[in-house]
DNA sequence: CTAAGGACCTGTCGGC
DNA sequence: TGCCGACAGGTCCTTA
């Protein structure tokens, strides 16, 4: 389910229910995710208080006195707050029971997600999965961390030395974090950029507009996810996501919402891309 | 270093 | 109805 807006919505939905709570019990039904869940996780978390919940890229970081629980939702993961006695389904892999009689339940049918521990003897920024991440697309004045923030001039520098398509660059977490397939398509549409445009052909001004659209699209998606936050608890862990109206994503052969031309699709790096041939004209290099 | 493809998993859908 | 391939919101790892 998750790109950055969904992970951020999850963070916001979860936070008030879990911060300050103590972990009273850990149930692991399926330890085999992308990487195995640490076997000693129940011991590590037992009687520990959740100090805070942060997000870096699409990772959720549960802060404890002595370390960090790193969560990633993969392609199909979700986290819910439920009463402790709620029966577990087939893909409910982990429960973290809390002192308030609720629990955090992690479900992930495809098991591309991850649940890892990082000891606080090293800064969380140095975790192997986090240390090579690119800048955050959205400035966050709340965050106690000083993660790098996306900037047009730095993005321009990065793209200058890339010969791959702009869309694959947008989805590359070393260049900018948090953008997955849906929002990459949407961002390129509102930026008027063809998904196959070679990254190094973008001007500084285009990069500047791109950064603006990245922020715009992600902020708006968070806002829409946030508007359904009430459904977050007890329900289905899909806040806002499916209610969104997309410009191009999943809209092959349908008319462009801007110019009525038919939306086209193509494959890039085994992912589907969608674009309007009129609003996102192909650059000369790739025409024909 | 960059770029491209495979790998990890389960579920769903369309076609025969 | 059953089987098969294609596809699905991510990203690390290997190979060239």
mmCIF file of C-alpha atoms (C1' of nucleotides) in Angstrom:
data_model
loop_
_atom_site.group_PDB
_atom_site.id
_atom_site.type_symbol
_atom_site.label_atom_id
_atom_site.label_comp_id
_atom_site.label_asym_id
_atom_site.label_seq_id
_atom_site.Cartn_x
_atom_site.Cartn_y
_atom_site.Cartn_z
ATOM 1 C CA UNK A 1 0.000 0.000 0.000
ATOM 2 C CA UNK A 2 2.668 2.513 0.659
ATOM 3 C CA UNK A 3 4.370 5.399 -0.959
ATOM 4 C CA UNK A 4 5.494 8.302 1.193
ATOM 5 C CA UNK A 5 1.999 9.760 1.743
ATOM 6 C CA UNK A 6 0.643 6.433 2.947
ATOM 7 C CA UNK A 7 3.593 5.866 5.258
ATOM 8 C CA UNK A 8 3.251 9.387 6.627
ATOM 9 C CA UNK A 9 -0.485 8.902 7.075
ATOM 10 C CA UNK A 10 0.243 5.675 8.924
ATOM 11 C CA UNK A 11 2.732 7.490 11.153
ATOM 12 C CA UNK A 12 0.227 10.203 12.001
ATOM 13 C CA UNK A 13 -2.589 7.754 12.562
ATOM 14 C CA UNK A 14 -0.515 5.504 14.799
ATOM 15 C CA UNK A 15 1.328 8.116 16.867
ATOM 16 C CA UNK A 16 -1.397 9.212 19.315
ATOM 17 C CA UNK A 17 -2.232 5.567 20.084
ATOM 18 C CA UNK A 18 1.266 4.346 20.812
ATOM 19 C CA UNK A 19 3.598 7.109 21.997
ATOM 20 C CA UNK A 20 4.202 6.731 25.714
ATOM 21 C CA UNK A 21 2.800 3.204 25.752
ATOM 22 C CA UNK A 22 4.772 0.258 27.045
ATOM 23 C CA UNK A 23 5.154 -2.975 25.074
ATOM 24 C CA UNK A 24 3.671 -5.722 27.202
ATOM 25 C CA UNK A 25 3.923 -8.615 24.777
ATOM 26 C CA UNK A 26 5.277 -9.381 21.311
ATOM 27 C CA UNK A 27 3.710 -12.069 19.132
ATOM 28 C CA UNK A 28 5.537 -13.156 15.982
ATOM 29 C CA UNK A 29 3.558 -15.548 13.781
ATOM 30 C CA UNK A 30 5.650 -15.238 10.647
ATOM 31 C CA UNK A 31 9.279 -14.171 11.045
ATOM 32 C CA UNK A 32 10.129 -14.522 7.360
ATOM 33 C CA UNK A 33 9.754 -11.117 5.784
ATOM 34 C CA UNK A 34 12.218 -9.529 3.367
ATOM 35 C CA UNK A 35 14.783 -10.219 6.063
ATOM 36 C CA UNK A 36 14.071 -12.445 9.043
ATOM 37 C CA UNK A 37 12.633 -10.686 12.061
ATOM 38 C CA UNK A 38 15.286 -10.842 14.824
ATOM 39 C CA UNK A 39 14.616 -13.869 17.021
ATOM 40 C CA UNK A 40 15.262 -11.940 20.205
ATOM 41 C CA UNK A 41 12.855 -9.143 19.330
ATOM 42 C CA UNK A 42 10.376 -10.061 22.104
ATOM 43 C CA UNK A 43 13.182 -9.821 24.654
ATOM 44 C CA UNK A 44 14.422 -6.549 23.204
ATOM 45 C CA UNK A 45 10.987 -4.901 23.338
ATOM 46 C CA UNK A 46 9.571 -6.424 26.508
ATOM 47 C CA UNK A 47 8.469 -3.701 28.974
ATOM 48 C CA UNK A 48 10.033 -0.972 26.836
ATOM 49 C CA UNK A 49 8.273 2.345 26.346
ATOM 50 C CA UNK A 50 7.690 3.788 22.880
ATOM 51 C CA UNK A 51 9.247 7.223 23.037
ATOM 52 C CA UNK A 52 8.384 8.447 19.562
ATOM 53 C CA UNK A 53 7.503 7.473 15.995
ATOM 54 C CA UNK A 54 9.443 8.940 13.092
ATOM 55 C CA UNK A 55 9.578 8.525 9.342
ATOM 56 C CA UNK A 56 12.623 8.527 7.071
ATOM 57 C CA UNK A 57 11.823 7.881 3.393
ATOM 58 C CA UNK A 58 9.308 5.012 3.556
ATOM 59 C CA UNK A 59 10.746 3.628 6.779
ATOM 60 C CA UNK A 60 8.921 4.025 10.080
ATOM 61 C CA UNK A 61 11.211 4.334 13.089
ATOM 62 C CA UNK A 62 9.898 3.394 16.513
ATOM 63 C CA UNK A 63 12.114 5.043 19.082
ATOM 64 C CA UNK A 64 12.987 3.310 22.356
ATOM 65 C CA UNK A 65 15.410 4.156 25.127
ATOM 66 C CA UNK A 66 17.952 1.568 23.983
ATOM 67 C CA UNK A 67 17.322 1.338 20.251
ATOM 68 C CA UNK A 68 15.050 1.573 17.241
ATOM 69 C CA UNK A 69 12.479 -0.675 15.670
ATOM 70 C CA UNK A 70 12.714 -0.137 11.909
ATOM 71 C CA UNK A 71 9.540 -0.925 9.968
ATOM 72 C CA UNK A 72 9.035 -1.010 6.215
ATOM 73 C CA UNK A 73 5.675 -1.816 4.644
ATOM 74 C CA UNK A 74 7.028 -3.126 1.343
ATOM 75 C CA UNK A 75 4.409 -3.377 -1.406
ATOM 76 C CA UNK A 76 1.492 -4.677 0.589
ATOM 77 C CA UNK A 77 2.084 -4.003 4.258
ATOM 78 C CA UNK A 78 -0.048 -2.103 6.723
ATOM 79 C CA UNK A 79 -0.145 -1.286 10.413
ATOM 80 C CA UNK A 80 -3.323 -1.065 12.451
ATOM 81 C CA UNK A 81 -4.356 -0.336 16.000
ATOM 82 C CA UNK A 82 -6.709 -3.052 17.254
ATOM 83 C CA UNK A 83 -8.045 -4.411 20.543
ATOM 84 C CA UNK A 84 -5.694 -7.105 21.812
ATOM 85 C CA UNK A 85 -8.139 -9.969 21.510
ATOM 86 C CA UNK A 86 -8.762 -9.395 17.774
ATOM 87 C CA UNK A 87 -8.393 -12.669 15.894
ATOM 88 C CA UNK A 88 -5.414 -12.850 13.565
ATOM 89 C CA UNK A 89 -5.790 -13.363 9.818
ATOM 90 C CA UNK A 90 -3.534 -15.241 7.473
ATOM 91 C CA UNK A 91 -1.135 -12.348 6.863
ATOM 92 C CA UNK A 92 -1.052 -10.815 10.321
ATOM 93 C CA UNK A 93 2.607 -11.463 11.028
ATOM 94 C CA UNK A 94 3.318 -9.470 14.186
ATOM 95 C CA UNK A 95 1.423 -8.010 17.131
ATOM 96 C CA UNK A 96 2.939 -5.553 19.555
ATOM 97 C CA UNK A 97 0.640 -5.528 22.557
ATOM 98 C CA UNK A 98 0.548 -2.281 24.496
ATOM 99 C CA UNK A 99 -0.135 -1.271 28.076
ATOM 100 C CA UNK A 100 -3.383 0.438 26.978
ATOM 101 C CA UNK A 101 -4.958 -2.919 25.987
ATOM 102 C CA UNK A 102 -4.564 -2.096 22.304
ATOM 103 C CA UNK A 103 -2.007 -3.529 19.939
ATOM 104 C CA UNK A 104 -0.070 -2.579 16.834
ATOM 105 C CA UNK A 105 -0.679 -5.259 14.200
ATOM 106 C CA UNK A 106 1.613 -5.612 11.198
ATOM 107 C CA UNK A 107 0.125 -7.397 8.184
ATOM 108 C CA UNK A 108 1.860 -7.941 4.837
ATOM 109 C CA UNK A 109 0.584 -10.520 2.315
ATOM 110 C CA UNK A 110 3.563 -10.306 -0.029
ATOM 111 C CA UNK A 111 6.133 -10.124 2.763
ATOM 112 C CA UNK A 112 8.339 -7.557 1.039
ATOM 113 C CA UNK A 113 8.210 -5.539 4.216
ATOM 114 C CA UNK A 114 10.767 -5.528 6.994
ATOM 115 C CA UNK A 115 10.952 -5.396 10.789
ATOM 116 C CA UNK A 116 14.464 -4.836 12.102
ATOM 117 C CA UNK A 117 16.202 -3.735 15.287
ATOM 118 C CA UNK A 118 18.913 -1.100 15.542
ATOM 119 C CA UNK A 119 20.773 -0.663 18.823
ATOM 120 C CA UNK A 120 21.185 2.925 19.993
ATOM 121 C CA UNK A 121 24.903 2.515 20.497
ATOM 122 C CA UNK A 122 25.087 3.690 16.877
ATOM 123 C CA UNK A 123 23.096 6.648 15.538
ATOM 124 C CA UNK A 124 20.058 5.542 13.548
ATOM 125 C CA UNK A 125 21.303 7.616 10.615
ATOM 126 C CA UNK A 126 24.111 5.091 10.239
ATOM 127 C CA UNK A 127 21.902 2.071 9.716
ATOM 128 C CA UNK A 128 22.899 0.391 6.421
ATOM 129 C CA UNK A 129 19.387 0.793 5.000
ATOM 130 C CA UNK A 130 19.256 4.485 5.843
ATOM 131 C CA UNK A 131 22.730 5.827 5.367
ATOM 132 C CA UNK A 132 22.714 6.032 1.582
ATOM 133 C CA UNK A 133 19.244 7.503 1.226
ATOM 134 C CA UNK A 134 18.832 10.706 -0.736
ATOM 135 C CA UNK A 135 17.008 13.819 0.423
ATOM 136 C CA UNK A 136 13.488 13.982 1.857
ATOM 137 C CA UNK A 137 11.076 15.622 -0.566
ATOM 138 C CA UNK A 138 9.131 17.479 2.147
ATOM 139 C CA UNK A 139 10.623 19.840 4.702
ATOM 140 C CA UNK A 140 9.608 18.784 8.228
ATOM 141 C CA UNK A 141 10.069 21.371 10.922
ATOM 142 C CA UNK A 142 8.811 18.917 13.572
ATOM 143 C CA UNK A 143 11.496 16.328 12.985
ATOM 144 C CA UNK A 144 14.401 16.264 15.426
ATOM 145 C CA UNK A 145 16.561 14.838 12.668
ATOM 146 C CA UNK A 146 18.427 16.839 10.108
ATOM 147 C CA UNK A 147 17.771 14.621 7.148
ATOM 148 C CA UNK A 148 18.785 16.357 3.911
ATOM 149 C CA UNK A 149 15.899 18.103 2.114
ATOM 150 C CA UNK A 150 15.366 18.001 -1.636
ATOM 151 C CA UNK A 151 16.597 21.111 -3.425
ATOM 152 C CA UNK A 152 16.346 22.070 -7.072
ATOM 153 C CA UNK A 153 19.994 22.894 -7.625
ATOM 154 C CA UNK A 154 21.195 19.659 -6.038
ATOM 155 C CA UNK A 155 18.607 17.643 -7.974
ATOM 156 C CA UNK A 156 19.831 19.318 -11.161
ATOM 157 C CA UNK A 157 23.430 18.324 -10.339
ATOM 158 C CA UNK A 158 22.323 14.730 -9.766
ATOM 159 C CA UNK A 159 20.289 14.513 -12.958
ATOM 160 C CA UNK A 160 23.067 16.030 -15.059
ATOM 161 C CA UNK A 161 25.119 12.857 -14.651
ATOM 162 C CA UNK A 162 22.242 10.434 -15.244
ATOM 163 C CA UNK A 163 21.447 9.058 -18.663
ATOM 164 C CA UNK A 164 18.475 7.003 -17.538
ATOM 165 C CA UNK A 165 14.859 8.155 -17.866
ATOM 166 C CA UNK A 166 13.592 10.845 -15.545
ATOM 167 C CA UNK A 167 10.930 8.491 -14.176
ATOM 168 C CA UNK A 168 13.418 5.883 -13.004
ATOM 169 C CA UNK A 169 15.417 8.682 -11.375
ATOM 170 C CA UNK A 170 12.343 9.954 -9.528
ATOM 171 C CA UNK A 171 11.855 6.438 -8.166
ATOM 172 C CA UNK A 172 15.496 6.082 -7.139
ATOM 173 C CA UNK A 173 15.716 6.559 -3.360
ATOM 174 C CA UNK A 174 19.340 7.657 -3.634
ATOM 175 C CA UNK A 175 18.201 10.678 -5.668
ATOM 176 C CA UNK A 176 14.991 11.492 -3.800
ATOM 177 C CA UNK A 177 13.130 9.365 -1.255
ATOM 178 C CA UNK A 178 9.481 8.455 -0.950
ATOM 179 C CA UNK A 179 8.306 8.532 -4.563
ATOM 180 C CA UNK A 180 6.880 5.255 -5.871
ATOM 181 C CA UNK A 181 5.241 4.309 -9.127
ATOM 182 C CA UNK A 182 1.892 6.022 -8.637
ATOM 183 C CA UNK A 183 3.209 9.401 -7.602
ATOM 184 C CA UNK A 184 6.126 9.346 -10.054
ATOM 185 C CA UNK A 185 3.540 9.174 -12.828
ATOM 186 C CA UNK A 186 1.389 11.890 -11.290
ATOM 187 C CA UNK A 187 4.316 14.215 -10.634
ATOM 188 C CA UNK A 188 5.599 13.900 -14.197
ATOM 189 C CA UNK A 189 2.158 14.714 -15.543
ATOM 190 C CA UNK A 190 1.746 17.913 -13.552
ATOM 191 C CA UNK A 191 5.330 18.810 -14.432
ATOM 192 C CA UNK A 192 4.642 18.371 -18.144
ATOM 193 C CA UNK A 193 7.529 15.933 -18.457
ATOM 194 C CA UNK A 194 7.534 12.739 -20.524
ATOM 195 C CA UNK A 195 8.467 9.759 -18.329
ATOM 196 C CA UNK A 196 11.149 8.638 -20.786
ATOM 197 C CA UNK A 197 12.872 12.015 -21.037
ATOM 198 C CA UNK A 198 16.591 11.470 -20.354
ATOM 199 C CA UNK A 199 17.350 12.897 -16.925
ATOM 200 C CA UNK A 200 20.320 14.962 -18.095
ATOM 201 C CA UNK A 201 18.168 16.894 -20.573
ATOM 202 C CA UNK A 202 16.250 18.684 -17.802
ATOM 203 C CA UNK A 203 17.111 22.325 -17.290
ATOM 204 C CA UNK A 204 17.632 23.868 -13.861
ATOM 205 C CA UNK A 205 14.290 25.585 -14.266
ATOM 206 C CA UNK A 206 12.587 22.280 -15.069
ATOM 207 C CA UNK A 207 14.176 20.748 -11.986
ATOM 208 C CA UNK A 208 12.857 23.642 -9.980
ATOM 209 C CA UNK A 209 9.331 23.072 -11.270
ATOM 210 C CA UNK A 210 9.728 19.364 -10.691
ATOM 211 C CA UNK A 211 10.614 19.918 -7.035
ATOM 212 C CA UNK A 212 7.573 22.132 -6.707
ATOM 213 C CA UNK A 213 5.314 19.453 -8.181
ATOM 214 C CA UNK A 214 6.856 16.711 -6.051
ATOM 215 C CA UNK A 215 5.938 18.708 -2.939
ATOM 216 C CA UNK A 216 2.525 19.638 -4.265
ATOM 217 C CA UNK A 217 1.488 16.094 -5.191
ATOM 218 C CA UNK A 218 2.833 14.468 -2.023
ATOM 219 C CA UNK A 219 1.388 17.118 0.294
ATOM 220 C CA UNK A 220 -1.999 16.830 -1.327
ATOM 221 C CA UNK A 221 -1.963 13.043 -1.047
ATOM 222 C CA UNK A 222 -1.072 13.277 2.640
ATOM 223 C CA UNK A 223 -3.904 15.713 3.119
ATOM 224 C CA UNK A 224 -6.353 13.315 1.482
ATOM 225 C CA UNK A 225 -4.998 10.379 3.499
ATOM 226 C CA UNK A 226 -5.266 12.498 6.619
ATOM 227 C CA UNK A 227 -8.879 13.301 5.891
ATOM 228 C CA UNK A 228 -9.736 9.640 6.372
ATOM 229 C CA UNK A 229 -7.566 9.154 9.453
ATOM 230 C CA UNK A 230 -10.633 8.422 11.549
ATOM 231 C CA UNK A 231 -11.033 5.199 9.585
ATOM 232 C CA UNK A 232 -7.496 4.273 10.416
ATOM 233 C CA UNK A 233 -8.171 2.607 13.714
ATOM 234 C CA UNK A 234 -10.031 -0.693 13.726
ATOM 235 C CA UNK A 235 -10.638 -0.688 10.018
ATOM 236 C CA UNK A 236 -8.675 -1.764 7.011
ATOM 237 C CA UNK A 237 -5.414 0.108 6.963
ATOM 238 C CA UNK A 238 -6.010 1.747 3.624
ATOM 239 C CA UNK A 239 -6.406 5.372 4.606
ATOM 240 C CA UNK A 240 -7.468 7.541 1.705
ATOM 241 C CA UNK A 241 -5.442 5.642 -0.793
ATOM 242 C CA UNK A 242 -8.068 4.210 -3.082
ATOM 243 C CA UNK A 243 -10.298 7.245 -3.035
ATOM 244 C CA UNK A 244 -7.828 9.376 -4.907
ATOM 245 C CA UNK A 245 -8.407 10.631 -8.397
ATOM 246 C CA UNK A 246 -5.334 10.263 -10.512
ATOM 247 C CA UNK A 247 -4.309 12.345 -13.501
ATOM 248 C CA UNK A 248 -2.732 9.450 -15.377
ATOM 249 C CA UNK A 249 -1.958 6.467 -13.133
ATOM 250 C CA UNK A 250 -3.957 3.432 -14.243
ATOM 251 C CA UNK A 251 -5.798 5.485 -16.868
ATOM 252 C CA UNK A 252 -4.597 3.968 -20.178
ATOM 253 C CA UNK A 253 -6.982 4.676 -23.084
ATOM 254 C CA UNK A 254 -8.997 7.133 -20.983
ATOM 255 C CA UNK A 255 -9.142 10.822 -21.867
ATOM 256 C CA UNK A 256 -6.639 13.179 -20.284
ATOM 257 C CA UNK A 257 -8.346 15.240 -17.593
ATOM 258 C CA UNK A 258 -6.613 18.291 -19.015
ATOM 259 C CA UNK A 259 -6.781 17.976 -22.818
ATOM 260 C CA UNK A 260 -8.972 14.892 -23.576
ATOM 261 C CA UNK A 261 -6.201 13.122 -25.491
ATOM 262 C CA UNK A 262 -6.000 9.402 -24.739
ATOM 263 C CA UNK A 263 -3.623 8.470 -21.951
ATOM 264 C CA UNK A 264 -0.857 6.124 -23.127
ATOM 265 C CA UNK A 265 1.241 3.624 -21.218
ATOM 266 C CA UNK A 266 4.687 2.123 -21.532
ATOM 267 C CA UNK A 267 7.017 -0.152 -19.537
ATOM 268 C CA UNK A 268 10.070 1.248 -17.787
ATOM 269 C CA UNK A 269 12.204 -0.989 -15.611
ATOM 270 C CA UNK A 270 9.390 -3.551 -15.282
ATOM 271 C CA UNK A 271 7.003 -0.851 -14.052
ATOM 272 C CA UNK A 272 4.024 0.670 -15.836
ATOM 273 C CA UNK A 273 4.213 4.297 -16.818
ATOM 274 C CA UNK A 274 1.254 6.408 -17.866
ATOM 275 C CA UNK A 275 1.344 9.739 -19.640
ATOM 276 C CA UNK A 276 -0.559 12.132 -21.848
ATOM 277 C CA UNK A 277 1.162 12.485 -25.246
ATOM 278 C CA UNK A 278 -0.047 16.078 -25.543
ATOM 279 C CA UNK A 279 0.568 17.391 -22.022
ATOM 280 C CA UNK A 280 3.860 15.463 -21.743
ATOM 281 C CA UNK A 281 5.401 15.624 -25.217
ATOM 282 C CA UNK A 282 8.317 13.329 -25.958
ATOM 283 C CA UNK A 283 11.634 15.130 -26.129
ATOM 284 C CA UNK A 284 13.343 15.120 -29.545
ATOM 285 C CA UNK A 285 15.880 12.454 -28.477
ATOM 286 C CA UNK A 286 13.238 9.767 -28.124
ATOM 287 C CA UNK A 287 10.664 10.825 -30.693
ATOM 288 C CA UNK A 288 9.726 8.166 -33.271
ATOM 289 C "C1'" DC B 1 30.710 5.087 -10.512
ATOM 290 C "C1'" DT B 2 25.976 4.079 -13.585
ATOM 291 C "C1'" DA B 3 22.377 1.084 -15.713
ATOM 292 C "C1'" DA B 4 19.599 -2.913 -16.187
ATOM 293 C "C1'" DG B 5 17.595 -7.017 -14.682
ATOM 294 C "C1'" DG B 6 16.532 -10.550 -11.197
ATOM 295 C "C1'" DA B 7 15.142 -11.595 -6.811
ATOM 296 C "C1'" DC B 8 12.050 -11.821 -2.894
ATOM 297 C "C1'" DC B 9 6.369 -13.163 -2.033
ATOM 298 C "C1'" DT B 10 1.047 -13.685 -2.417
ATOM 299 C "C1'" DG B 11 -3.194 -12.418 -4.523
ATOM 300 C "C1'" DT B 12 -6.093 -11.169 -8.353
ATOM 301 C "C1'" DC B 13 -7.668 -10.848 -12.892
ATOM 302 C "C1'" DG B 14 -8.347 -11.959 -17.774
ATOM 303 C "C1'" DG B 15 -8.080 -15.392 -21.346
ATOM 304 C "C1'" DC B 16 -8.487 -20.044 -22.947
ATOM 305 C "C1'" DT C 1 -14.577 -24.583 -13.218
ATOM 306 C "C1'" DG C 2 -9.411 -24.891 -13.623
ATOM 307 C "C1'" DC C 3 -5.034 -23.584 -15.201
ATOM 308 C "C1'" DC C 4 -1.627 -20.095 -16.810
ATOM 309 C "C1'" DG C 5 0.537 -15.874 -17.423
ATOM 310 C "C1'" DA C 6 0.697 -11.029 -16.416
ATOM 311 C "C1'" DC C 7 0.489 -7.746 -13.135
ATOM 312 C "C1'" DA C 8 0.390 -5.244 -8.436
ATOM 313 C "C1'" DG C 9 1.838 0.472 -4.288
ATOM 314 C "C1'" DG C 10 9.356 -1.525 -3.127
ATOM 315 C "C1'" DT C 11 14.103 -1.803 -3.278
ATOM 316 C "C1'" DC C 12 18.173 -4.489 -2.534
ATOM 317 C "C1'" DC C 13 21.536 -7.180 -4.867
ATOM 318 C "C1'" DT C 14 24.096 -8.942 -8.769
ATOM 319 C "C1'" DT C 15 26.021 -8.370 -13.197
ATOM 320 C "C1'" DA C 16 27.702 -5.795 -17.151
#
